[in-house]
Amino acid sequence: MNFFRGSILSVIILVWAASDSKVAFGQTEVTDGYLRIDAGAGDPLFTTYAASMSRSRLYGDKAYFMDYFSSDEPVSYSSQYAGELSLLWRVNDIVIGHTGDFAVRPRVVASFPDMAILKYQPFANLEVTETFLVYSSSTVIIDVRVRNGGSVPFHVSVYPVLRHVYDSLLVSEFDSTNYGYRLSHYESLERLHSNLYPAAGYPTQFKDFLGLDSMPGSYGGYPGESIVDFTEHIRLSNENDTPVYGLNQRKSGYIKLAALEKDFDIAPEQFTEFRVIRVSEPASVADSIVSSDTRVGMNVDIKKMEVADEEIFKTVPKPAFMTADEKLIYLGALNLVRECMLPPEGKTKFNYYVFSRNPIWGWGHGHQVMHESLSMIPYSLMDSRSAEESQEIFVEQQQPDGLIPYRVGPRGPQYYPHNGVGTTSAPFFSWTNWEIYEVSHDKIFLSRVYDTGMKYLKYLEENRASNRDGLFEWGPYGMIENVRDDWNVVFQLFAKDHTDTVDVSNRIDCLDLSCQVANEIYYLGKMAEELGKNSDSKELSSKFQRLQDLINRFMWDPVDKFYYNVSMEDHSFEYRGRSLKRKEIIGFLPLWSRVATKERAAELVTALTNDSTFWRKYGVPTLSALDSGYTPFVDCCCHWNGPVWLLWDYMVLEGLENYGYHKTARELADKLLLAVGTQLRNNHRYWESYSPDYPIQSSPSNYIWDSIMATIILRYYSR
């Protein structure tokens, strides 16, 4: 069924592009001066690209990471487990195999969610404008415009290369009709952080095509060659008195690298253009679909695509920033969230998001969760209606008893039942909706989500406050409900050894959930007031006051001057003989939820800004650095004993603003900007979490909720 949908997508694309009966080449220049950039290798540019929402699909989707910055590599575009696409250059028999040898190294002059435009000179005066476009989930285009800006003619050979890093490519044939190689490859469902769901419809076998817009001068397939090996192969062909042009013209067998050869002569002041197409479709589709994708790619009007990209930034605030870096991070954060959006399909009629499109891993490709949906706050700056649609999936898939299941999306609601109880997520629903409404001013949307939010609040009151003391505990599967889904200092208190965790969050009154419910009540109150529901507004105000009083009465420790979880039995800071007094980032949530008193807020700010505990180089860690369980090392996903998680730091930042600590909030923003900027300069990716102390780390990359940086930068760095 999912593969059939891919075929339909290709047919739709073909019909959409039918109006352009010939290849529409031409200089691609950005009209909106605000969106023009000039990014070199060390600038904080986000360089992952995915097809626009209307031409994307969930299964068999290919997005690409652009490496324009590694001096020992060519400009390359890699898709996880699907290979790496690049161009090699030979100019008047001089082979230029990596950007370190370019006369002028690549500069990125535009970067959109699906497109990058680069300028460079592989050889002096040979001026290249290269436009990379992820046109659809199956098709990418490299559109190249070359100008001879010198005084001597050049003979040029360009080699489009597709290399499979993790496995092999199988050559099917050279297709002279479509000017390229037909190939195939395999992709495992095993992924670094969590495997893809085998029953969900992810293809493992793919048909590929690598082609040019005209007949290549030659073509070849090589079973064991790296880019360096292939570059050396081209160089060796020059050692005869008469240079040898041409590749091995392999027509079958397993290879690691497929290449085409594009030859042309270019006189001084002359222009020439050509286009490279790469297609990757599930193996179940007909060969004719691959051919259709190829023809569509060859006929796409790149300028129209660029104009469409400018259009999605039309409503985005475009302030002046103090530095070019701030602008790059701002635009990159918006690119990140936009490219994670996918169109309606399956069991939802609304657009939705995945956590990342490159790389793809199981948990990150398993539908929406309320805490990831905080990314809709910055996304509303770009497309408030699309952000509203994403939130309306929670409305659409809410259960009759008010439960909002842990995940919602095209595969339907996902409950992850535990001990017979369905699992929900951290309740950020009404907060997110209010922030979107502040941009859209759409009262119809506000009314719908208000009703859902009220039902959800009732569900939480009835099912997450079991001892009826007015405070809240997580459900039986609290480890994922509370977001802190792996290493957590409280869970480890009850483990048998240091490699284990024991979830006790449904057996204690939890500070985080109690604050989050208070926050939901607060924003539901604002909605009720906005919608003229006066009796609801009064009731919600009373509920907020009662919960505020309970949190301050039982969860504040006057000795440590900090908020903690407490025992459900006697509201002490001890459970089963173990102290619950561990200073976690959740201790600052009373600032964010507005439940702290003014005096206690001051004590919390003192604790926050202590360099030896929470005020670290790259942000506020999830655990005090003085705690024995603290670790600043980010070596995988889901660690909550030290790493910085941007959205939780954003909540701390919001809390500081709530109590008037604007200068401290700005200082925290500076730390987060440093964390994100450092990684973008070093590796051009956003990350799920960040080390509070070190620039080296490893966690899931290109994580959607890092888009909150757009909101932070807009607030603190615009002039």
XYZ file of C-alpha atoms in Angstrom:
719
model
C 0.000 0.000 0.000
C 2.774 2.430 0.901
C 4.721 1.657 -2.274
C 1.601 2.241 -4.345
C 1.336 5.658 -2.756
C 4.881 6.351 -3.955
C 3.794 5.545 -7.497
C 0.822 7.887 -7.241
C 3.148 10.619 -5.924
C 5.344 10.265 -8.986
C 2.366 10.484 -11.337
C 1.104 13.602 -9.557
C 4.540 15.180 -9.851
C 4.654 14.378 -13.571
C 1.281 16.009 -14.153
C 2.278 19.020 -12.032
C 5.387 19.588 -14.131
C 3.750 18.934 -17.492
C 3.411 22.641 -18.195
C 7.210 22.880 -18.505
C 7.852 20.905 -21.679
C 11.541 21.776 -21.903
C 14.365 22.111 -19.447
C 14.173 25.526 -17.833
C 17.757 26.492 -17.123
C 18.867 29.933 -16.112
C 20.599 31.843 -13.388
C 18.970 31.210 -10.023
C 19.192 34.420 -8.041
C 17.327 35.118 -4.824
C 14.975 38.071 -5.204
C 14.469 38.748 -1.498
C 17.713 40.307 -0.321
C 17.037 39.191 3.258
C 17.319 35.553 2.168
C 20.657 36.017 0.449
C 23.533 34.680 2.505
C 27.278 34.209 2.117
C 28.379 31.178 4.102
C 31.822 29.639 3.993
C 33.107 26.423 5.523
C 33.299 27.738 9.103
C 29.993 29.587 9.220
C 27.072 28.191 11.293
C 25.007 27.020 8.334
C 22.505 24.170 8.646
C 22.981 21.958 5.574
C 20.330 19.228 5.552
C 17.676 19.388 2.830
C 14.367 17.583 2.280
C 11.606 17.823 -0.307
C 8.781 20.278 0.195
C 5.727 19.003 2.034
C 3.552 18.667 -1.081
C 6.041 16.350 -2.795
C 7.018 14.230 0.198
C 5.977 10.887 1.640
C 6.568 9.049 4.914
C 7.946 5.789 3.542
C 10.908 5.653 1.173
C 11.646 9.330 1.772
C 15.145 10.567 0.960
C 16.613 13.745 2.427
C 20.240 14.858 2.034
C 23.108 16.320 4.017
C 25.362 18.716 2.083
C 29.103 18.762 2.808
C 30.566 21.858 1.176
C 33.052 22.482 3.962
C 35.445 19.482 4.082
C 38.611 20.489 2.261
C 39.582 16.864 1.531
C 36.252 15.999 -0.145
C 34.292 17.226 -3.155
C 31.000 19.021 -2.556
C 28.759 16.075 -1.685
C 25.143 15.308 -0.877
C 24.555 12.200 1.235
C 21.331 10.441 2.150
C 21.425 8.017 5.058
C 22.039 4.470 3.754
C 21.194 5.592 0.204
C 24.569 6.861 -0.964
C 26.480 10.038 -1.602
C 26.210 12.198 -4.702
C 29.041 14.508 -5.813
C 30.735 16.146 -8.795
C 34.423 15.830 -9.702
C 36.117 18.216 -12.132
C 38.832 17.909 -14.779
C 39.878 21.188 -16.397
C 42.362 21.163 -19.272
C 43.500 17.730 -18.020
C 44.030 18.917 -14.442
C 41.907 16.842 -12.043
C 40.369 18.647 -9.067
C 39.028 16.055 -6.666
C 38.303 18.039 -3.510
C 37.398 21.557 -2.491
C 40.768 22.166 -0.835
C 42.238 22.399 -4.333
C 39.546 24.744 -5.675
C 40.719 28.139 -6.869
C 37.765 29.596 -4.938
C 36.188 27.344 -2.328
C 32.395 26.978 -2.170
C 30.263 29.709 -0.675
C 26.575 29.059 -0.050
C 24.552 32.042 -1.258
C 21.083 30.677 -0.476
C 19.765 27.892 1.722
C 16.115 26.846 1.911
C 14.433 23.742 3.373
C 14.773 21.873 0.057
C 17.461 23.803 -1.820
C 21.001 25.141 -1.606
C 22.741 27.447 -4.082
C 26.539 27.486 -4.107
C 29.172 29.440 -5.985
C 32.780 28.335 -6.456
C 35.658 28.065 -8.901
C 37.197 24.591 -9.257
C 39.830 26.204 -11.480
C 40.773 29.868 -11.731
C 38.130 31.823 -13.688
C 35.887 28.805 -14.186
C 32.871 30.218 -12.326
C 30.268 27.694 -11.176
C 26.808 28.212 -9.747
C 25.533 24.886 -8.426
C 21.916 24.540 -7.318
C 20.993 21.454 -5.349
C 17.272 20.704 -5.083
C 15.549 17.850 -3.274
C 12.566 17.933 -5.572
C 10.612 15.036 -4.070
C 11.079 12.111 -1.713
C 12.512 10.227 -4.677
C 14.223 12.801 -6.904
C 17.126 15.210 -6.473
C 18.611 17.618 -8.990
C 22.038 19.214 -9.294
C 21.656 22.096 -11.705
C 25.014 23.519 -12.818
C 25.756 26.799 -14.614
C 29.342 27.377 -15.711
C 30.952 30.582 -16.974
C 34.454 31.054 -18.316
C 35.430 34.353 -16.735
C 39.027 34.211 -17.978
C 40.836 34.834 -21.248
C 41.707 31.266 -22.293
C 39.411 28.438 -23.377
C 38.844 25.407 -21.198
C 38.150 21.792 -21.989
C 36.137 20.491 -19.062
C 35.040 17.045 -17.930
C 32.614 16.807 -15.021
C 32.010 13.467 -13.343
C 28.718 13.040 -11.453
C 29.427 10.266 -8.959
C 27.053 8.180 -6.845
C 28.854 6.246 -4.133
C 27.279 3.825 -1.664
C 29.083 4.103 1.650
C 27.450 1.310 3.679
C 26.699 -1.304 1.047
C 26.895 -1.858 -2.714
C 25.052 -0.692 -5.786
C 23.877 -3.288 -8.293
C 24.091 -2.199 -11.934
C 20.989 -3.090 -13.946
C 21.841 -1.389 -17.229
C 22.970 1.786 -18.896
C 19.767 3.441 -20.126
C 20.675 5.314 -23.320
C 17.109 6.633 -23.656
C 17.310 8.511 -20.341
C 21.089 9.135 -20.468
C 22.038 7.345 -17.300
C 22.631 4.334 -15.102
C 19.869 2.135 -13.694
C 20.982 0.665 -10.376
C 19.574 -0.744 -7.152
C 20.567 -0.845 -3.491
C 19.520 -2.257 -0.124
C 18.810 -0.380 3.122
C 18.633 -2.043 6.523
C 15.876 -1.226 9.010
C 18.534 -1.262 11.733
C 19.372 2.277 12.815
C 21.764 3.795 15.309
C 19.302 5.065 17.916
C 16.259 2.839 17.340
C 15.284 0.582 14.462
C 12.551 1.322 11.942
C 9.295 -0.525 12.590
C 9.293 -3.591 10.316
C 5.485 -3.740 10.035
C 5.093 -0.065 9.143
C 5.904 -0.274 5.443
C 9.485 0.945 5.184
C 11.050 -0.366 1.958
C 14.464 -1.996 2.093
C 15.068 -2.511 -1.635
C 15.346 0.518 -3.933
C 15.647 1.236 -7.630
C 18.076 4.034 -8.476
C 18.885 6.154 -11.474
C 21.852 8.452 -12.053
C 21.548 10.527 -15.211
C 22.388 13.662 -17.163
C 20.279 15.946 -19.319
C 22.198 14.758 -22.415
C 24.122 11.661 -23.443
C 27.243 11.306 -21.278
C 30.608 11.094 -22.966
C 31.178 7.917 -20.959
C 29.992 6.014 -17.915
C 31.471 3.527 -15.472
C 31.009 1.419 -12.387
C 33.772 0.551 -9.930
C 33.508 -2.181 -7.281
C 36.005 -1.005 -4.702
C 36.813 2.630 -5.269
C 36.451 5.486 -2.866
C 36.248 9.054 -4.101
C 40.018 9.270 -3.625
C 40.535 6.070 -5.642
C 38.280 7.283 -8.426
C 40.011 10.652 -8.531
C 43.328 8.850 -8.840
C 41.874 6.704 -11.647
C 41.037 9.854 -13.602
C 44.471 11.315 -12.911
C 46.272 8.189 -14.118
C 44.473 8.430 -17.442
C 46.437 11.657 -18.032
C 49.864 10.074 -17.777
C 50.041 9.134 -21.464
C 51.145 11.719 -23.972
C 47.541 11.732 -25.142
C 45.091 11.905 -22.203
C 42.570 9.076 -22.108
C 38.949 10.081 -21.745
C 36.304 7.540 -20.914
C 35.237 5.281 -18.082
C 34.931 1.488 -17.989
C 31.317 1.343 -19.286
C 30.339 -1.400 -16.883
C 26.803 -2.675 -17.532
C 26.242 -5.209 -14.747
C 27.445 -6.429 -11.369
C 27.971 -5.038 -7.888
C 29.835 -1.768 -7.522
C 30.557 0.831 -4.856
C 30.717 3.814 -7.186
C 28.847 4.763 -10.359
C 30.017 7.675 -12.503
C 29.071 9.532 -15.642
C 31.235 11.843 -17.741
C 30.091 15.202 -19.066
C 32.566 16.792 -21.554
C 32.395 20.303 -22.972
C 34.527 23.118 -24.286
C 33.920 26.621 -23.021
C 35.403 29.757 -24.540
C 36.132 33.003 -22.653
C 32.932 34.781 -21.516
C 30.853 31.784 -22.596
C 28.197 30.088 -20.452
C 27.100 26.483 -20.416
C 24.617 24.576 -18.290
C 23.829 20.979 -17.477
C 21.765 18.993 -15.018
C 22.321 15.832 -12.970
C 19.397 13.701 -11.766
C 19.373 11.090 -9.026
C 16.197 9.028 -8.461
C 15.571 6.479 -5.714
C 12.230 4.673 -5.614
C 11.060 1.572 -3.702
C 11.848 -1.545 -5.732
C 8.146 -2.444 -5.930
C 7.356 0.435 -8.307
C 7.491 -0.031 -12.067
C 10.554 1.014 -14.044
C 8.291 3.477 -15.831
C 7.882 5.407 -12.564
C 11.649 5.836 -12.310
C 11.657 7.069 -15.906
C 8.814 9.463 -15.092
C 10.725 10.824 -12.107
C 13.729 11.344 -14.366
C 11.797 13.245 -17.012
C 10.109 15.405 -14.388
C 13.464 16.220 -12.820
C 14.912 17.199 -16.149
C 12.024 19.571 -16.819
C 11.692 21.255 -13.434
C 12.005 25.024 -13.601
C 14.587 25.679 -10.902
C 13.755 29.371 -10.763
C 10.114 28.567 -9.995
C 11.273 26.305 -7.191
C 13.424 29.079 -5.758
C 10.525 31.556 -5.963
C 8.309 29.036 -4.138
C 10.940 28.768 -1.403
C 11.020 32.527 -1.007
C 7.243 32.485 -0.684
C 7.288 30.259 2.411
C 9.412 32.909 4.131
C 6.994 35.685 3.175
C 5.366 35.969 6.616
C 8.502 35.245 8.639
C 9.708 38.252 10.678
C 12.872 39.598 9.050
C 14.618 41.824 11.555
C 18.188 43.034 11.379
C 20.518 41.009 13.570
C 23.691 42.088 15.278
C 25.782 39.452 13.481
C 25.543 37.404 10.286
C 25.860 34.236 12.414
C 22.639 35.014 14.261
C 20.786 35.363 10.991
C 22.174 32.064 9.680
C 21.094 30.205 12.825
C 17.669 31.878 12.731
C 17.013 30.906 9.116
C 18.482 27.453 9.678
C 16.170 26.773 12.612
C 13.163 27.642 10.444
C 14.499 25.437 7.631
C 14.819 22.586 10.134
C 11.211 22.646 11.285
C 9.758 23.219 7.825
C 11.590 20.289 6.297
C 10.285 17.946 9.016
C 6.677 18.547 7.887
C 4.844 15.920 5.821
C 1.450 16.021 4.064
C -1.786 14.359 5.258
C -1.988 10.604 4.736
C -3.217 7.429 6.351
C -5.382 8.029 9.404
C -5.028 11.799 9.587
C -6.389 14.573 7.397
C -3.816 17.063 8.680
C -0.173 17.688 7.916
C 2.197 16.327 10.553
C 5.906 16.171 11.402
C 8.641 13.642 12.039
C 11.547 14.387 14.365
C 14.123 14.243 11.559
C 14.202 13.299 7.871
C 17.928 12.695 7.656
C 18.881 10.695 9.592
C 15.785 8.545 10.036
C 15.446 6.317 13.090
C 12.468 4.435 14.489
C 11.551 6.559 17.486
C 12.112 9.752 15.527
C 9.863 8.557 12.704
C 6.972 7.422 14.846
C 4.579 10.377 14.813
C 3.888 13.452 16.877
C 4.380 13.846 20.635
C 3.311 16.881 22.641
C 6.799 17.854 23.785
C 8.190 17.695 20.221
C 5.177 19.781 19.183
C 6.658 22.752 21.025
C 8.504 23.167 17.712
C 5.190 24.445 16.345
C 5.820 27.645 18.341
C 8.662 28.791 16.062
C 7.052 27.137 13.031
C 3.975 29.334 13.414
C 6.199 32.284 12.435
C 6.548 30.680 9.022
C 3.185 28.961 8.483
C 0.679 29.358 11.289
C -2.033 27.358 9.526
C 0.294 24.408 9.018
C 1.261 24.616 12.701
C -2.436 24.633 13.615
C -3.041 21.556 11.466
C -0.296 19.694 13.265
C -1.935 20.484 16.612
C -5.360 19.458 15.306
C -4.160 15.869 14.946
C -4.245 15.730 18.749
C -7.866 16.912 18.565
C -8.659 14.410 15.820
C -7.190 11.427 17.691
C -8.161 12.306 21.266
C -10.022 9.442 22.947
C -13.594 9.666 24.325
C -12.299 9.693 27.926
C -10.115 12.719 27.166
C -6.804 10.854 26.804
C -4.457 12.319 24.232
C -2.379 9.270 23.286
C 1.377 9.448 23.520
C 1.761 9.635 19.735
C -0.614 10.656 16.971
C -0.282 10.672 13.204
C -0.982 8.805 9.980
C -0.671 5.378 11.613
C -3.314 6.455 14.115
C -3.136 6.957 17.895
C -0.381 5.038 19.667
C -1.084 4.353 23.344
C 1.849 2.191 24.494
C -0.401 0.620 27.176
C 1.350 -0.342 30.401
C -0.358 -2.330 33.141
C -3.613 -1.805 31.272
C -3.278 1.991 31.248
C -2.800 4.042 28.089
C 0.192 6.360 27.913
C -0.013 10.082 27.301
C 2.780 12.636 26.987
C 4.019 15.646 28.902
C 1.082 18.098 28.733
C 2.301 21.040 26.709
C -0.824 21.093 24.551
C -2.582 24.307 25.578
C 0.638 26.305 25.981
C 1.633 25.468 22.406
C -1.845 26.263 21.101
C -1.881 29.665 22.770
C 1.515 30.567 21.323
C 0.293 29.613 17.833
C -2.892 31.636 18.353
C -0.815 34.668 19.296
C 0.494 34.545 15.712
C -2.561 33.343 13.772
C -5.366 35.069 15.752
C -7.604 32.224 14.546
C -10.481 31.953 17.032
C -12.022 28.954 15.272
C -8.793 27.049 15.899
C -8.632 28.373 19.459
C -12.158 27.183 20.201
C -11.454 23.668 18.902
C -8.257 23.179 20.830
C -9.771 24.751 23.957
C -12.458 22.070 24.093
C -9.836 19.361 23.604
C -7.608 20.921 26.243
C -10.423 21.010 28.795
C -11.239 17.327 28.183
C -7.572 16.474 28.504
C -7.269 18.394 31.779
C -10.194 16.409 33.162
C -8.489 13.182 32.090
C -5.292 14.173 33.915
C -7.206 15.136 37.053
C -8.976 11.776 37.078
C -6.080 9.544 36.013
C -2.833 11.212 37.056
C -3.758 12.260 40.603
C -4.678 8.862 41.988
C -4.398 9.619 45.716
C -6.490 12.765 45.344
C -4.048 14.976 47.223
C -4.174 17.534 44.417
C -0.655 16.818 43.152
C 0.107 14.721 40.088
C 2.084 11.600 39.285
C 2.974 10.096 35.910
C 1.230 7.024 34.525
C 2.554 3.476 34.762
C 4.774 4.112 31.725
C 6.033 7.363 33.183
C 9.514 6.960 31.768
C 8.284 8.076 28.351
C 5.390 10.230 29.574
C 7.726 12.509 31.499
C 10.099 12.934 28.493
C 13.178 11.981 30.542
C 13.128 8.571 28.939
C 16.410 6.964 29.935
C 19.149 7.970 32.368
C 17.593 9.958 35.170
C 19.039 10.420 38.624
C 15.822 9.549 40.486
C 15.196 6.397 38.441
C 18.752 5.290 39.111
C 18.245 5.568 42.877
C 16.283 2.329 42.827
C 18.313 0.419 40.241
C 20.352 -2.676 41.045
C 23.488 -1.313 39.398
C 24.762 1.691 37.452
C 23.618 0.226 34.116
C 19.933 0.077 35.081
C 17.029 2.436 35.710
C 13.776 1.880 37.620
C 10.826 4.121 36.841
C 9.182 5.296 40.062
C 7.444 8.336 38.589
C 3.970 6.818 39.061
C 4.691 6.224 42.765
C 5.719 9.706 43.826
C 4.130 13.141 43.497
C 6.024 14.604 40.575
C 7.126 18.209 40.485
C 7.408 18.324 36.705
C 3.905 17.043 35.945
C 2.337 19.160 38.690
C 3.969 22.270 37.192
C 2.997 21.255 33.669
C -0.637 20.788 34.658
C -0.548 24.182 36.375
C 0.811 25.663 33.154
C -1.958 24.011 31.101
C -4.550 25.417 33.492
C -2.998 28.873 33.187
C -3.197 28.864 29.370
C -6.653 27.315 29.312
C -7.643 30.241 31.511
C -6.247 32.688 28.962
C -8.178 30.889 26.223
C -11.402 30.951 28.233
C -11.030 34.683 28.755
C -10.296 35.231 25.048
C -13.329 33.140 24.037
C -15.634 34.893 26.505
C -16.149 31.813 28.694
C -16.311 33.722 31.965
C -17.461 30.901 34.249
C -14.711 28.619 32.890
C -12.188 31.383 33.403
C -13.107 31.759 37.093
C -13.017 27.989 37.673
C -9.642 27.649 35.990
C -8.249 30.530 38.020
C -9.332 28.765 41.229
C -7.784 25.486 40.070
C -4.518 27.196 39.304
C -4.450 28.841 42.728
C -5.103 25.524 44.511
C -2.360 23.706 42.615
C 0.034 26.614 43.079
C -0.551 26.482 46.843
C 0.015 22.702 46.978
C 3.275 22.851 45.024
C 4.588 25.615 47.280
C 3.403 23.911 50.471
C 4.811 20.454 49.855
C 7.466 20.582 47.120
C 9.600 23.509 48.289
C 12.448 22.622 50.630
C 13.206 25.618 52.901
C 16.612 24.150 53.779
C 17.944 23.687 50.229
C 15.743 26.479 48.860
C 14.794 24.292 45.912
C 11.760 22.393 44.587
C 11.733 18.566 44.532
C 9.507 15.542 43.937
C 7.851 14.236 47.113
C 6.453 10.999 48.470
C 2.768 10.402 47.744
C 2.305 8.930 51.214
C 3.492 11.720 53.478
C 4.804 14.463 51.155
C 8.304 13.987 52.511
C 11.433 14.259 50.365
C 12.063 10.542 50.796
C 10.795 7.388 49.094
C 11.672 3.857 50.220
C 14.532 5.123 52.301
C 16.106 7.145 49.502
C 16.245 10.935 49.371
C 14.416 12.552 46.470
C 16.381 15.749 46.963
C 18.350 15.700 43.723
C 18.742 19.042 42.012
C 17.336 18.532 38.522
C 16.317 21.089 35.911
C 12.683 20.400 36.832
C 13.343 22.366 40.018
C 13.113 25.532 37.910
C 9.731 24.690 36.354
C 7.863 26.619 39.085
C 9.308 29.746 37.430
C 8.043 28.691 34.009
C 4.600 27.697 35.320
C 4.316 30.865 37.420
C 3.697 28.984 40.663
C 6.806 30.175 42.560
C 6.487 33.121 44.921
C 8.582 36.193 44.197
C 10.897 35.385 47.114
C 11.390 31.782 46.058
C 12.006 32.868 42.492
C 14.946 34.904 43.746
C 16.352 31.851 45.549
C 15.973 29.759 42.389
C 17.801 32.341 40.295
C 20.657 32.286 42.794
C 20.842 28.486 42.448
C 20.560 28.697 38.672
C 23.392 31.169 38.166
C 25.952 29.284 40.237
C 28.788 28.317 37.858
C 29.541 25.162 39.813
C 25.996 23.784 39.514
C 23.721 24.890 36.658
C 25.319 27.923 35.005
C 27.541 25.984 32.593
C 29.285 27.089 29.403
C 26.695 25.752 26.946
C 23.509 26.116 28.955
C 21.628 24.734 31.937
C 22.237 20.988 32.390
C 19.455 18.625 33.343
C 21.241 17.834 36.619
C 23.424 19.929 38.900
C 27.118 19.515 38.127
C 27.709 18.920 41.856
C 25.439 15.873 41.895
C 27.301 12.546 42.015
C 25.268 11.366 39.013
C 26.204 14.296 36.795
C 27.704 13.546 33.399
C 28.488 16.226 30.803
C 29.231 13.635 28.126
C 26.698 13.219 25.325
C 27.457 9.867 23.714
C 23.946 8.838 22.584
C 20.307 9.820 22.958
C 18.136 10.193 26.027
C 20.512 11.146 28.831
C 19.059 13.412 31.522
C 21.928 13.458 34.016
C 23.718 16.441 32.564
C 23.136 17.162 28.855
C 21.479 20.403 27.774
C 18.085 20.001 26.085
C 17.201 23.230 24.323
C 13.456 23.133 24.940
C 13.895 22.612 28.673
C 16.371 25.450 28.775
C 13.810 27.484 26.856
C 11.331 26.813 29.665
C 13.910 28.048 32.170
C 14.403 31.121 30.016
C 10.634 31.716 29.917
C 10.532 31.366 33.699
C 13.200 34.024 34.115
C 11.167 36.370 31.923
C 8.003 35.659 33.937
C 9.673 37.037 37.068
C 11.477 39.958 35.456
C 15.010 38.504 35.266
C 15.499 39.749 31.728
C 19.269 40.181 31.915
C 19.740 36.639 33.229
C 17.441 35.323 30.513
C 19.568 37.040 27.883
C 22.703 35.494 29.400
C 21.097 32.055 29.144
C 20.179 32.775 25.529
C 23.849 33.583 24.896
C 24.838 30.163 26.237
C 22.332 28.382 24.015
C 23.438 30.381 20.992
C 27.033 29.389 21.731
C 26.065 25.706 22.017
C 24.141 25.661 18.753
C 26.550 27.910 16.885
C 29.548 25.815 17.902
C 28.000 22.648 16.516
C 26.770 24.298 13.319
C 30.251 25.646 12.640
C 31.874 22.302 13.361
C 29.465 19.907 11.657
C 26.518 21.948 10.281
C 23.866 20.009 12.199
C 21.408 20.610 15.008
C 21.355 17.997 17.798
C 18.821 16.418 20.155
C 20.885 17.455 23.188
C 24.146 19.283 23.852
C 27.024 18.835 26.255
C 26.970 21.567 28.912
C 30.776 21.625 29.106
C 32.370 20.288 25.912
C 32.147 20.918 22.146
C 32.378 17.197 21.278
C 29.190 15.116 21.406
C 27.050 12.483 19.714
C 23.256 12.283 19.857
C 20.426 12.157 17.298
C 21.063 14.944 14.809
C 18.779 17.429 13.039
C 16.207 17.194 15.809
C 13.023 19.179 15.136
C 12.685 20.828 18.520
C 15.959 22.707 18.121
C 13.909 25.005 15.901
C 13.054 26.820 19.154
C 16.292 28.712 18.467
C 14.367 30.779 15.917
C 12.113 32.078 18.702
C 15.068 32.701 21.022
C 17.092 34.569 18.403
C 14.135 36.645 17.292
C 13.478 37.672 20.899
C 17.012 38.508 22.018
C 19.143 39.341 19.003
C 17.006 41.327 16.588
C 17.608 45.041 16.453
